[in-house]
CSV table of C-alpha atoms and ligand atoms in Angstrom, one decimal:
chain,number,residue,atom,x,y,z
A,25,UNK,CA,22.6,104.0,-43.2
A,26,UNK,CA,25.3,102.3,-45.0
A,27,UNK,CA,24.7,100.2,-48.2
A,28,UNK,CA,26.5,96.8,-48.3
A,29,UNK,CA,25.7,96.9,-52.1
A,30,UNK,CA,28.9,97.6,-53.8
A,31,UNK,CA,28.4,95.8,-57.0
A,32,UNK,CA,26.2,96.7,-60.2
A,33,UNK,CA,22.5,96.5,-60.1
A,34,UNK,CA,20.9,92.9,-60.8
A,35,UNK,CA,20.2,93.8,-64.4
A,36,UNK,CA,20.9,90.0,-65.6
A,37,UNK,CA,22.6,91.4,-68.5
A,38,UNK,CA,24.1,88.1,-70.4
A,39,UNK,CA,27.9,88.6,-70.7
A,40,UNK,CA,30.5,86.0,-71.9
A,41,UNK,CA,31.7,83.9,-69.2
A,42,UNK,CA,35.3,84.7,-68.5
A,43,UNK,CA,37.5,81.8,-69.1
A,44,UNK,CA,38.4,79.7,-65.7
A,45,UNK,CA,41.3,80.7,-63.7
A,46,UNK,CA,43.8,77.8,-65.0
A,47,UNK,CA,43.0,79.2,-68.5
A,48,UNK,CA,44.0,82.6,-67.8
A,49,UNK,CA,47.2,84.5,-68.3
A,50,UNK,CA,49.5,84.9,-65.4
A,51,UNK,CA,48.9,88.6,-65.8
A,52,UNK,CA,44.8,88.2,-66.0
A,53,UNK,CA,45.0,85.9,-63.0
A,54,UNK,CA,46.8,88.7,-61.1
A,55,UNK,CA,44.1,91.1,-62.0
A,56,UNK,CA,41.5,89.1,-61.1
A,57,UNK,CA,43.2,88.0,-57.8
A,58,UNK,CA,43.4,91.7,-56.7
A,59,UNK,CA,39.7,92.3,-57.9
A,60,UNK,CA,38.3,89.3,-55.8
A,61,UNK,CA,40.6,90.9,-52.6
A,62,UNK,CA,39.5,94.3,-53.2
A,63,UNK,CA,35.8,92.9,-53.2
A,64,UNK,CA,36.4,91.2,-49.9
A,65,UNK,CA,38.1,94.1,-48.4
A,66,UNK,CA,35.2,96.6,-49.8
A,67,UNK,CA,32.8,94.1,-48.1
A,68,UNK,CA,34.5,94.2,-44.8
A,69,UNK,CA,34.8,97.9,-44.8
A,70,UNK,CA,31.0,98.6,-45.2
A,71,UNK,CA,30.3,96.0,-42.7
A,72,UNK,CA,32.6,97.7,-40.0
A,73,UNK,CA,31.8,101.2,-41.0
A,74,UNK,CA,28.1,100.8,-40.6
A,75,UNK,CA,28.2,101.0,-36.8
A,76,UNK,CA,29.9,103.2,-34.4
A,77,UNK,CA,33.2,102.4,-32.5
A,78,UNK,CA,31.0,101.4,-29.4
A,79,UNK,CA,29.3,99.1,-31.4
A,80,UNK,CA,32.7,97.7,-33.1
A,81,UNK,CA,34.1,96.5,-29.9
A,82,UNK,CA,31.0,95.3,-28.0
A,83,UNK,CA,30.0,91.8,-28.1
A,84,UNK,CA,26.3,91.6,-29.8
A,85,UNK,CA,26.1,87.7,-28.7
A,86,UNK,CA,28.1,85.2,-26.7
A,87,UNK,CA,27.9,83.3,-30.1
A,88,UNK,CA,29.8,86.0,-32.0
A,89,UNK,CA,33.1,88.0,-31.9
A,90,UNK,CA,33.4,91.8,-31.6
A,91,UNK,CA,33.2,93.0,-35.1
A,92,UNK,CA,36.6,94.5,-34.4
A,93,UNK,CA,38.1,91.0,-33.6
A,94,UNK,CA,37.1,89.8,-37.1
A,95,UNK,CA,38.5,92.6,-38.6
A,96,UNK,CA,41.9,92.3,-37.3
A,97,UNK,CA,41.6,88.9,-37.5
A,98,UNK,CA,41.2,88.8,-41.0
A,99,UNK,CA,44.4,91.2,-41.4
A,100,UNK,CA,46.3,88.8,-38.8
A,101,UNK,CA,45.6,85.8,-41.4
A,102,UNK,CA,46.5,87.7,-44.3
A,103,UNK,CA,49.7,88.8,-42.9
A,104,UNK,CA,50.7,85.1,-41.7
A,105,UNK,CA,49.7,83.3,-45.1
A,106,UNK,CA,50.8,86.3,-48.1
A,107,UNK,CA,53.2,88.6,-46.5
A,108,UNK,CA,55.2,86.2,-44.2
A,109,UNK,CA,54.6,82.6,-45.9
A,110,UNK,CA,54.4,83.5,-49.5
A,111,UNK,CA,56.2,86.8,-49.6
A,112,UNK,CA,58.9,85.7,-47.1
A,113,UNK,CA,58.6,89.3,-45.5
A,114,UNK,CA,59.2,90.3,-41.6
A,115,UNK,CA,56.4,90.1,-39.6
A,116,UNK,CA,54.6,93.3,-39.1
A,117,UNK,CA,52.7,92.6,-35.7
A,118,UNK,CA,54.0,89.2,-34.3
A,119,UNK,CA,53.0,90.5,-31.0
A,120,UNK,CA,49.2,90.1,-32.1
A,121,UNK,CA,49.5,86.7,-33.7
A,122,UNK,CA,47.9,85.0,-30.4
A,123,UNK,CA,45.1,87.3,-30.0
A,124,UNK,CA,43.5,86.5,-33.3
A,125,UNK,CA,44.3,83.1,-33.4
A,126,UNK,CA,40.9,81.5,-33.4
A,127,UNK,CA,41.9,78.1,-31.8
A,128,UNK,CA,43.4,79.8,-28.9
A,129,UNK,CA,40.6,82.0,-27.7
A,130,UNK,CA,36.9,80.8,-28.0
A,131,UNK,CA,34.4,83.7,-29.1
A,132,UNK,CA,32.7,84.2,-25.9
A,133,UNK,CA,36.2,85.2,-24.2
A,134,UNK,CA,37.4,87.7,-27.3
A,135,UNK,CA,36.2,90.6,-25.7
A,136,UNK,CA,38.4,90.5,-22.8
A,137,UNK,CA,41.3,90.4,-24.9
A,138,UNK,CA,43.7,93.5,-25.3
A,139,UNK,CA,42.6,93.6,-28.8
A,140,UNK,CA,43.4,96.5,-31.3
A,141,UNK,CA,40.7,99.2,-31.0
A,142,UNK,CA,39.0,100.1,-34.2
A,143,UNK,CA,41.3,102.9,-36.0
A,144,UNK,CA,44.1,100.5,-34.9
A,145,UNK,CA,42.8,97.7,-36.5
A,146,UNK,CA,41.8,99.5,-39.7
A,147,UNK,CA,45.1,100.9,-39.9
A,148,UNK,CA,46.7,97.4,-39.5
A,149,UNK,CA,44.4,95.6,-42.2
A,150,UNK,CA,45.5,98.3,-44.7
A,151,UNK,CA,49.3,98.1,-44.2
A,152,UNK,CA,49.0,94.5,-44.6
A,153,UNK,CA,46.7,94.7,-47.6
A,154,UNK,CA,49.4,97.0,-49.3
A,155,UNK,CA,52.2,94.6,-48.6
A,156,UNK,CA,50.0,91.6,-49.6
A,157,UNK,CA,49.6,93.2,-53.0
A,158,UNK,CA,52.8,93.9,-53.4
A,159,UNK,CA,53.5,90.2,-52.6
A,160,UNK,CA,51.1,89.6,-55.3
A,161,UNK,CA,52.6,91.6,-57.9
A,162,UNK,CA,56.2,89.9,-57.4
A,163,UNK,CA,55.3,86.1,-57.2
A,164,UNK,CA,55.1,83.7,-59.9
A,165,UNK,CA,51.7,82.4,-59.9
A,166,UNK,CA,53.0,79.2,-61.7
A,167,UNK,CA,54.8,77.9,-58.8
A,168,UNK,CA,54.2,75.2,-56.0
A,169,UNK,CA,50.5,74.2,-54.4
A,170,UNK,CA,50.4,77.3,-52.4
A,171,UNK,CA,51.3,80.2,-55.0
A,172,UNK,CA,50.3,78.4,-58.1
A,173,UNK,CA,47.0,79.6,-59.7
A,174,UNK,CA,47.4,82.2,-56.6
A,175,UNK,CA,45.9,79.7,-54.4
A,176,UNK,CA,47.0,81.2,-50.8
A,177,UNK,CA,45.4,84.5,-52.2
A,178,UNK,CA,42.6,82.9,-53.2
A,179,UNK,CA,42.2,80.9,-49.8
A,180,UNK,CA,42.7,84.4,-47.9
A,181,UNK,CA,40.1,86.2,-50.3
A,182,UNK,CA,37.7,83.4,-49.1
A,183,UNK,CA,38.5,83.5,-45.3
A,184,UNK,CA,37.8,87.5,-45.5
A,185,UNK,CA,34.6,86.9,-47.3
A,186,UNK,CA,33.6,83.8,-45.0
A,187,UNK,CA,34.1,86.5,-42.0
A,188,UNK,CA,32.1,88.9,-43.9
A,189,UNK,CA,29.4,86.4,-43.8
A,190,UNK,CA,29.9,85.8,-39.9
A,191,UNK,CA,30.1,89.7,-39.4
A,192,UNK,CA,26.5,89.8,-41.2
A,193,UNK,CA,25.4,87.3,-39.0
A,194,UNK,CA,26.5,89.6,-35.8
A,195,UNK,CA,24.8,92.5,-37.4
A,196,UNK,CA,21.4,90.0,-37.5
A,197,UNK,CA,22.0,89.6,-33.9
A,198,UNK,CA,23.0,93.2,-33.0
A,199,UNK,CA,20.1,95.0,-31.0
A,200,UNK,CA,19.1,98.8,-32.4
A,201,UNK,CA,18.1,100.5,-35.4
A,202,UNK,CA,19.0,99.3,-39.0
A,203,UNK,CA,22.2,100.1,-40.2
A,204,UNK,CA,22.3,98.2,-43.3
A,205,UNK,CA,20.4,98.4,-46.4
A,206,UNK,CA,20.1,96.9,-49.6
A,207,UNK,CA,17.7,96.5,-52.9
A,208,UNK,CA,15.2,93.7,-52.7
A,209,UNK,CA,15.8,90.4,-54.5
A,210,UNK,CA,14.2,89.4,-57.7
A,211,UNK,CA,10.4,88.1,-57.4
A,212,UNK,CA,9.8,84.6,-59.1
A,213,UNK,CA,10.1,84.8,-62.9
A,214,UNK,CA,8.4,81.3,-63.3
A,215,UNK,CA,5.2,79.8,-62.9
A,216,UNK,CA,4.4,77.2,-60.5
A,217,UNK,CA,7.4,74.6,-60.3
A,218,UNK,CA,6.9,71.1,-59.6
A,219,UNK,CA,7.2,70.1,-55.6
A,220,UNK,CA,10.3,67.6,-56.3
A,221,UNK,CA,12.7,66.4,-58.9
A,222,UNK,CA,13.8,63.0,-59.4
A,223,UNK,CA,17.4,62.6,-59.6
A,224,UNK,CA,18.3,59.1,-61.4
A,225,UNK,CA,20.1,56.5,-59.8
A,226,UNK,CA,23.8,56.1,-60.9
A,227,UNK,CA,27.4,57.2,-60.2
A,228,UNK,CA,28.6,60.7,-60.4
A,229,UNK,CA,31.8,62.6,-59.8
A,230,UNK,CA,31.9,64.1,-56.5
A,231,UNK,CA,34.3,66.8,-55.3
A,232,UNK,CA,37.2,67.9,-57.2
A,233,UNK,CA,40.9,67.8,-58.2
A,234,UNK,CA,40.7,70.4,-60.8
A,235,UNK,CA,39.1,73.7,-59.4
A,236,UNK,CA,42.1,75.9,-58.4
A,237,UNK,CA,40.9,77.6,-55.2
A,238,UNK,CA,39.1,74.5,-53.7
A,239,UNK,CA,39.7,74.0,-50.6
A,240,UNK,CA,41.5,70.6,-49.0
A,241,UNK,CA,38.2,69.2,-47.7
A,242,UNK,CA,36.6,69.6,-51.3
A,243,UNK,CA,39.4,67.1,-52.8
A,244,UNK,CA,40.2,65.0,-54.6
A,245,UNK,CA,37.3,64.0,-57.0
A,246,UNK,CA,35.9,60.6,-56.6
A,247,UNK,CA,33.0,58.4,-58.0
A,248,UNK,CA,30.2,58.1,-55.9
A,249,UNK,CA,26.9,56.0,-56.6
A,250,UNK,CA,23.7,57.6,-55.4
A,251,UNK,CA,20.5,55.6,-55.6
A,252,UNK,CA,17.5,57.2,-57.4
A,253,UNK,CA,15.7,59.8,-55.0
A,254,UNK,CA,13.5,62.5,-55.0
A,255,UNK,CA,14.7,66.3,-54.0
A,256,UNK,CA,12.4,69.2,-53.4
A,257,UNK,CA,12.4,71.5,-56.3
A,258,UNK,CA,13.1,74.7,-54.1
A,259,UNK,CA,14.3,75.0,-50.3
A,260,UNK,CA,11.5,74.8,-47.9
A,261,UNK,CA,9.5,78.0,-47.2
A,262,UNK,CA,8.4,80.1,-44.3
A,263,UNK,CA,5.0,79.1,-45.2
A,264,UNK,CA,5.8,75.4,-45.1
A,265,UNK,CA,7.9,75.6,-41.9
A,266,UNK,CA,5.0,77.8,-40.4
A,267,UNK,CA,2.5,74.9,-41.1
A,268,UNK,CA,4.9,72.3,-38.9
A,269,UNK,CA,5.0,74.8,-36.0
A,270,UNK,CA,1.5,75.4,-36.3
A,271,UNK,CA,0.6,72.0,-36.3
A,272,UNK,CA,2.6,71.6,-32.9
A,273,UNK,CA,5.5,70.4,-34.4
A,274,UNK,CA,7.6,71.9,-31.7
A,275,UNK,CA,5.8,70.2,-28.9
A,276,UNK,CA,5.8,66.6,-30.4
A,277,UNK,CA,8.6,64.5,-29.6
A,278,UNK,CA,7.8,61.9,-32.3
A,279,UNK,CA,9.3,64.3,-35.1
A,280,UNK,CA,12.6,64.8,-33.2
A,281,UNK,CA,15.7,63.0,-32.8
A,282,UNK,CA,16.6,62.3,-29.0
A,283,UNK,CA,19.2,65.0,-29.1
A,284,UNK,CA,17.3,67.3,-31.2
A,285,UNK,CA,14.3,66.8,-28.5
A,286,UNK,CA,17.1,67.7,-25.5
A,287,UNK,CA,18.1,70.6,-27.2
A,288,UNK,CA,14.6,72.1,-28.3
A,289,UNK,CA,13.6,71.4,-24.5
A,290,UNK,CA,16.5,72.9,-22.9
A,291,UNK,CA,16.0,76.0,-24.6
A,292,UNK,CA,12.3,75.9,-24.8
A,293,UNK,CA,12.5,76.8,-28.6
A,294,UNK,CA,8.9,76.8,-30.6
A,295,UNK,CA,10.0,78.6,-33.8
A,296,UNK,CA,12.8,79.5,-35.9
A,297,UNK,CA,15.1,82.1,-34.4
A,298,UNK,CA,14.2,85.6,-34.7
A,299,UNK,CA,10.5,84.7,-35.2
A,300,UNK,CA,7.7,85.6,-32.8
A,301,UNK,CA,4.0,85.3,-32.7
A,302,UNK,CA,1.6,88.2,-32.8
A,303,UNK,CA,-2.2,87.6,-33.1
A,304,UNK,CA,-2.5,85.0,-35.7
A,305,UNK,CA,0.8,85.6,-37.4
A,306,UNK,CA,4.6,85.2,-37.4
A,307,UNK,CA,6.9,88.2,-37.3
A,308,UNK,CA,10.5,88.4,-37.7
A,309,UNK,CA,13.3,90.6,-37.0
A,310,UNK,CA,15.5,91.1,-39.7
A,311,UNK,CA,18.9,93.5,-39.5
A,312,UNK,CA,16.7,95.5,-37.2
A,313,UNK,CA,13.6,95.5,-39.0
A,314,UNK,CA,10.4,94.0,-37.8
A,315,UNK,CA,8.3,92.6,-40.2
A,316,UNK,CA,5.7,89.7,-40.9
A,317,UNK,CA,7.5,86.7,-42.0
A,318,UNK,CA,6.9,86.1,-45.9
A,319,UNK,CA,5.5,83.1,-47.0
A,320,UNK,CA,7.2,82.5,-49.9
A,321,UNK,CA,11.0,82.7,-49.0
A,322,UNK,CA,13.3,80.2,-47.6
A,323,UNK,CA,13.4,79.5,-44.0
A,324,UNK,CA,16.4,80.2,-42.4
A,325,UNK,CA,17.6,80.5,-38.8
A,326,UNK,CA,16.6,76.9,-38.0
A,327,UNK,CA,19.4,74.7,-36.6
A,328,UNK,CA,19.9,71.1,-38.2
A,329,UNK,CA,17.5,69.5,-35.4
A,330,UNK,CA,14.5,71.7,-36.4
A,331,UNK,CA,15.1,70.9,-40.2
A,332,UNK,CA,15.3,67.2,-39.2
A,333,UNK,CA,12.3,67.3,-37.3
A,334,UNK,CA,10.1,69.2,-40.2
A,335,UNK,CA,11.5,66.6,-42.6
A,336,UNK,CA,10.2,63.7,-40.3
A,337,UNK,CA,7.0,65.4,-39.9
A,338,UNK,CA,6.4,66.0,-43.6
A,339,UNK,CA,7.4,62.5,-44.1
A,340,UNK,CA,10.6,63.1,-45.7
A,341,UNK,CA,14.2,63.2,-44.9
A,342,UNK,CA,17.1,65.4,-45.3
A,343,UNK,CA,19.5,64.6,-48.4
A,344,UNK,CA,22.7,63.3,-47.7
A,345,UNK,CA,25.8,65.8,-49.1
A,346,UNK,CA,26.4,63.7,-51.8
A,347,UNK,CA,22.6,63.6,-52.9
A,348,UNK,CA,22.7,67.4,-52.8
A,349,UNK,CA,26.1,67.7,-55.0
A,350,UNK,CA,24.7,65.2,-57.5
A,351,UNK,CA,21.2,67.5,-57.8
A,352,UNK,CA,23.3,70.7,-58.2
A,353,UNK,CA,26.3,69.4,-60.9
A,354,UNK,CA,25.1,66.0,-62.3
A,355,UNK,CA,24.2,66.8,-66.0
A,356,UNK,CA,22.6,63.5,-67.4
A,357,UNK,CA,23.3,64.4,-71.1
A,358,UNK,CA,27.2,64.4,-70.6
A,359,UNK,CA,27.2,62.2,-67.6
A,360,UNK,CA,29.6,64.8,-66.2
A,361,UNK,CA,29.5,67.3,-63.1
A,362,UNK,CA,29.6,70.9,-63.7
A,363,UNK,CA,31.0,73.7,-61.6
A,364,UNK,CA,27.5,75.2,-60.9
A,365,UNK,CA,24.1,74.1,-61.4
A,366,UNK,CA,23.8,76.3,-64.2
A,367,UNK,CA,27.3,75.3,-66.0
A,368,UNK,CA,31.1,76.1,-65.5
A,369,UNK,CA,30.8,79.9,-65.7
A,370,UNK,CA,31.4,81.8,-62.7
A,371,UNK,CA,28.2,83.1,-60.7
A,372,UNK,CA,26.4,85.9,-62.0
A,373,UNK,CA,23.8,88.2,-60.2
A,374,UNK,CA,21.0,86.3,-62.9
A,375,UNK,CA,22.0,82.7,-61.2
A,376,UNK,CA,22.1,83.2,-57.6
A,377,UNK,CA,21.2,85.5,-54.7
A,378,UNK,CA,25.0,85.9,-53.3
A,379,UNK,CA,27.5,88.5,-52.3
A,380,UNK,CA,25.0,90.6,-49.9
A,381,UNK,CA,23.6,92.3,-52.7
A,382,UNK,CA,20.3,91.5,-50.8
A,383,UNK,CA,19.8,91.2,-47.5
A,384,UNK,CA,17.4,88.3,-47.5
A,385,UNK,CA,16.5,85.1,-49.3
A,386,UNK,CA,14.7,85.7,-52.5
A,387,UNK,CA,11.5,84.0,-52.8
A,388,UNK,CA,11.5,80.6,-54.0
A,389,UNK,CA,11.5,80.4,-57.9
A,390,UNK,CA,13.4,83.6,-58.6
A,391,UNK,CA,16.3,82.5,-60.2
A,392,UNK,CA,15.4,80.1,-63.2
A,393,UNK,CA,18.8,80.8,-64.9
A,394,UNK,CA,20.1,79.2,-61.9
A,395,UNK,CA,18.5,76.0,-62.1
A,396,UNK,CA,20.4,72.6,-62.6
A,397,UNK,CA,20.0,70.3,-65.3
A,398,UNK,CA,17.6,68.1,-63.4
A,399,UNK,CA,15.6,71.3,-62.7
A,400,UNK,CA,16.4,72.0,-59.1
A,401,UNK,CA,16.1,75.4,-58.2
A,402,UNK,CA,18.3,78.0,-55.8
A,403,UNK,CA,20.7,75.4,-54.7
A,404,UNK,CA,23.3,78.2,-54.8
A,405,UNK,CA,22.5,81.3,-52.8
A,406,UNK,CA,19.7,82.3,-50.8
A,407,UNK,CA,20.1,80.0,-47.5
A,408,UNK,CA,23.1,77.3,-46.6
A,409,UNK,CA,21.3,74.1,-46.8
A,410,UNK,CA,21.7,71.6,-43.9
A,411,UNK,CA,22.4,68.0,-45.3
A,412,UNK,CA,22.1,64.8,-43.0
A,413,UNK,CA,26.0,64.1,-43.6
A,414,UNK,CA,28.7,64.2,-41.0
A,415,UNK,CA,31.6,66.3,-41.8
A,416,UNK,CA,34.2,63.8,-42.7
A,417,UNK,CA,37.0,63.5,-45.4
A,418,UNK,CA,36.8,62.3,-49.1
A,419,UNK,CA,38.6,59.4,-49.6
A,420,UNK,CA,42.3,60.6,-50.6
A,421,UNK,CA,41.7,63.5,-48.2
A,422,UNK,CA,45.1,65.5,-47.7
A,423,UNK,CA,45.3,68.3,-45.5
A,424,UNK,CA,46.4,71.4,-47.3
A,425,UNK,CA,47.8,73.9,-46.5
A,426,UNK,CA,47.6,73.0,-42.7
A,427,UNK,CA,45.6,70.7,-40.6
A,428,UNK,CA,43.4,73.3,-39.0
A,429,UNK,CA,41.7,74.2,-42.2
A,430,UNK,CA,39.4,70.9,-42.0
A,431,UNK,CA,41.0,68.2,-40.6
A,432,UNK,CA,40.6,69.2,-36.9
A,433,UNK,CA,36.8,69.6,-37.4
A,434,UNK,CA,36.4,66.3,-39.5
A,435,UNK,CA,33.9,63.7,-36.9
A,436,UNK,CA,29.9,63.2,-36.2
A,437,UNK,CA,29.9,66.4,-34.2
A,438,UNK,CA,29.5,68.7,-36.9
A,439,UNK,CA,27.1,68.6,-40.0
A,440,UNK,CA,27.8,69.6,-43.8
A,441,UNK,CA,25.8,72.4,-45.1
A,442,UNK,CA,25.9,73.4,-48.9
A,443,UNK,CA,25.4,76.0,-51.4
A,444,UNK,CA,26.0,79.2,-49.7
A,445,UNK,CA,23.5,82.0,-48.5
A,446,UNK,CA,22.6,85.4,-49.9
A,447,UNK,CA,25.4,86.6,-47.2
A,448,UNK,CA,28.3,84.6,-49.1
A,449,UNK,CA,30.4,86.1,-51.8
A,450,UNK,CA,30.6,83.8,-55.2
A,451,UNK,CA,34.3,83.4,-54.5
A,452,UNK,CA,33.5,81.4,-51.4
A,453,UNK,CA,30.9,79.1,-53.0
A,454,UNK,CA,31.3,76.4,-55.6
A,455,UNK,CA,29.2,73.3,-56.5
A,456,UNK,CA,31.8,71.2,-54.6
A,457,UNK,CA,32.1,73.6,-51.4
A,458,UNK,CA,31.5,72.4,-48.0
A,459,UNK,CA,30.6,74.1,-45.0
A,460,UNK,CA,30.2,72.7,-41.5
A,461,UNK,CA,28.4,73.5,-38.1
A,462,UNK,CA,27.2,72.2,-34.6
A,463,UNK,CA,23.6,71.2,-35.5
A,464,UNK,CA,22.3,73.1,-32.9
A,465,UNK,CA,23.5,76.5,-34.8
A,466,UNK,CA,20.6,79.0,-35.4
A,467,UNK,CA,22.1,82.3,-35.9
A,468,UNK,CA,23.9,81.2,-39.7
A,469,UNK,CA,21.8,82.1,-42.6
A,470,UNK,CA,20.6,78.3,-42.9
A,471,UNK,CA,17.8,76.4,-44.3
A,472,UNK,CA,17.1,72.9,-45.8
A,473,UNK,CA,15.1,71.1,-48.5
A,474,UNK,CA,13.8,67.4,-48.0
A,475,UNK,CA,14.2,64.5,-49.9
A,476,UNK,CA,12.6,60.9,-49.9
A,477,UNK,CA,13.5,57.8,-51.4
A,478,UNK,CA,12.1,56.3,-54.2
A,479,UNK,CA,9.1,53.9,-53.8
A,480,UNK,CA,9.5,50.3,-55.3
A,481,UNK,CA,6.9,51.4,-57.9
A,482,UNK,CA,8.5,54.6,-59.0
A,483,UNK,CA,12.1,52.5,-59.0
A,484,UNK,CA,10.5,49.8,-61.2
A,485,UNK,CA,9.1,52.2,-63.4
A,486,UNK,CA,12.6,53.7,-63.6
A,487,UNK,CA,11.3,57.4,-63.2
B,530,FE2,FE1,39.2,83.0,-39.6
């Protein structure tokens, strides 16, 4: 067994928050950037050393790449952006650029490529990293848009962590004995929470123009008017979702969109992925372990279509991404948008279940210190949350540093997910961070929460 737990235990000590990146000295910023890159590599190493070489080169699902592809792809992107582009150095392996170009080869076909083997891939990523750290040492971090505040280095650290989450999803799809372990998440510390929170009508600042490592699709900041609405205090739990399944929700087309019903029917979907019925209760497989589905955890491994059907069955709807972001960031006392629900400080273990410290979502109510000013819990971490919004550019969007980062994905075929999961690293999650995926996706660590419009009486009463 290999632990993916490489951070100190969750002792919830309150440390003074470090200053934001843009207020740090160049020396501090450089040290922080190196530390973030190191943290990503520690995770990649743990995830790829947990299995043997056969497992590394095998495709565990047509939906995923072999783990060894992800590993060398991480190195390839780091070489292209940091070593060649920022550093102006000679290419190490120009011959493999094409193999690791995600746009050239869909995941299903990647095992047939002449990929680097496990030891070659490990050697390659180590060589690239040593050059990238050398480039970091020698690059001014007050330069242009690519190097200013170490943006390109932050982008590459986020890229590696995003692949680490993808590799964790591959581990979830892998058959065989469990190979990952981590401590259990905290239990709920609060008493009963209200079912929902009212978010008052009004404008708020959505997106960002100042967050140094925010990606192009999070920019620029712009004002959005959001009508008053009510939002679930916590994500929808397994128990609530099981009630939908047990009530025949999967067999009743009334709750489903036409596309969702067609998808459900074509694949005969009757429960969240990895769930199965045994006797009178639901079980699931989680990283190779069979266990009863825990009632109080956020549901995950549901597609957008399942989330949408549940919401309709419950007489509710999914929130838009503007609603989600307002609930997460808007501070009614100051009228400004925070970086995170809890404030402007970086995520700490007491705030949110992030970074693969735990290999599951925490029960609802487990992170009172991470609640937003309006009292919404667990917006960051635990499970990605489907929103009803298509992935679209914000007004004034400009592709940076390349069109393929976001722009080519804009359109109605992708739905936005927010907040990150237990598998996402803090460097790759922010109040403004936008993820996107096809509405049929179920292998990702995604759940949801529901919203509703206010009634006329509630609106008139100014609640
Ligand atoms: Fe990638």
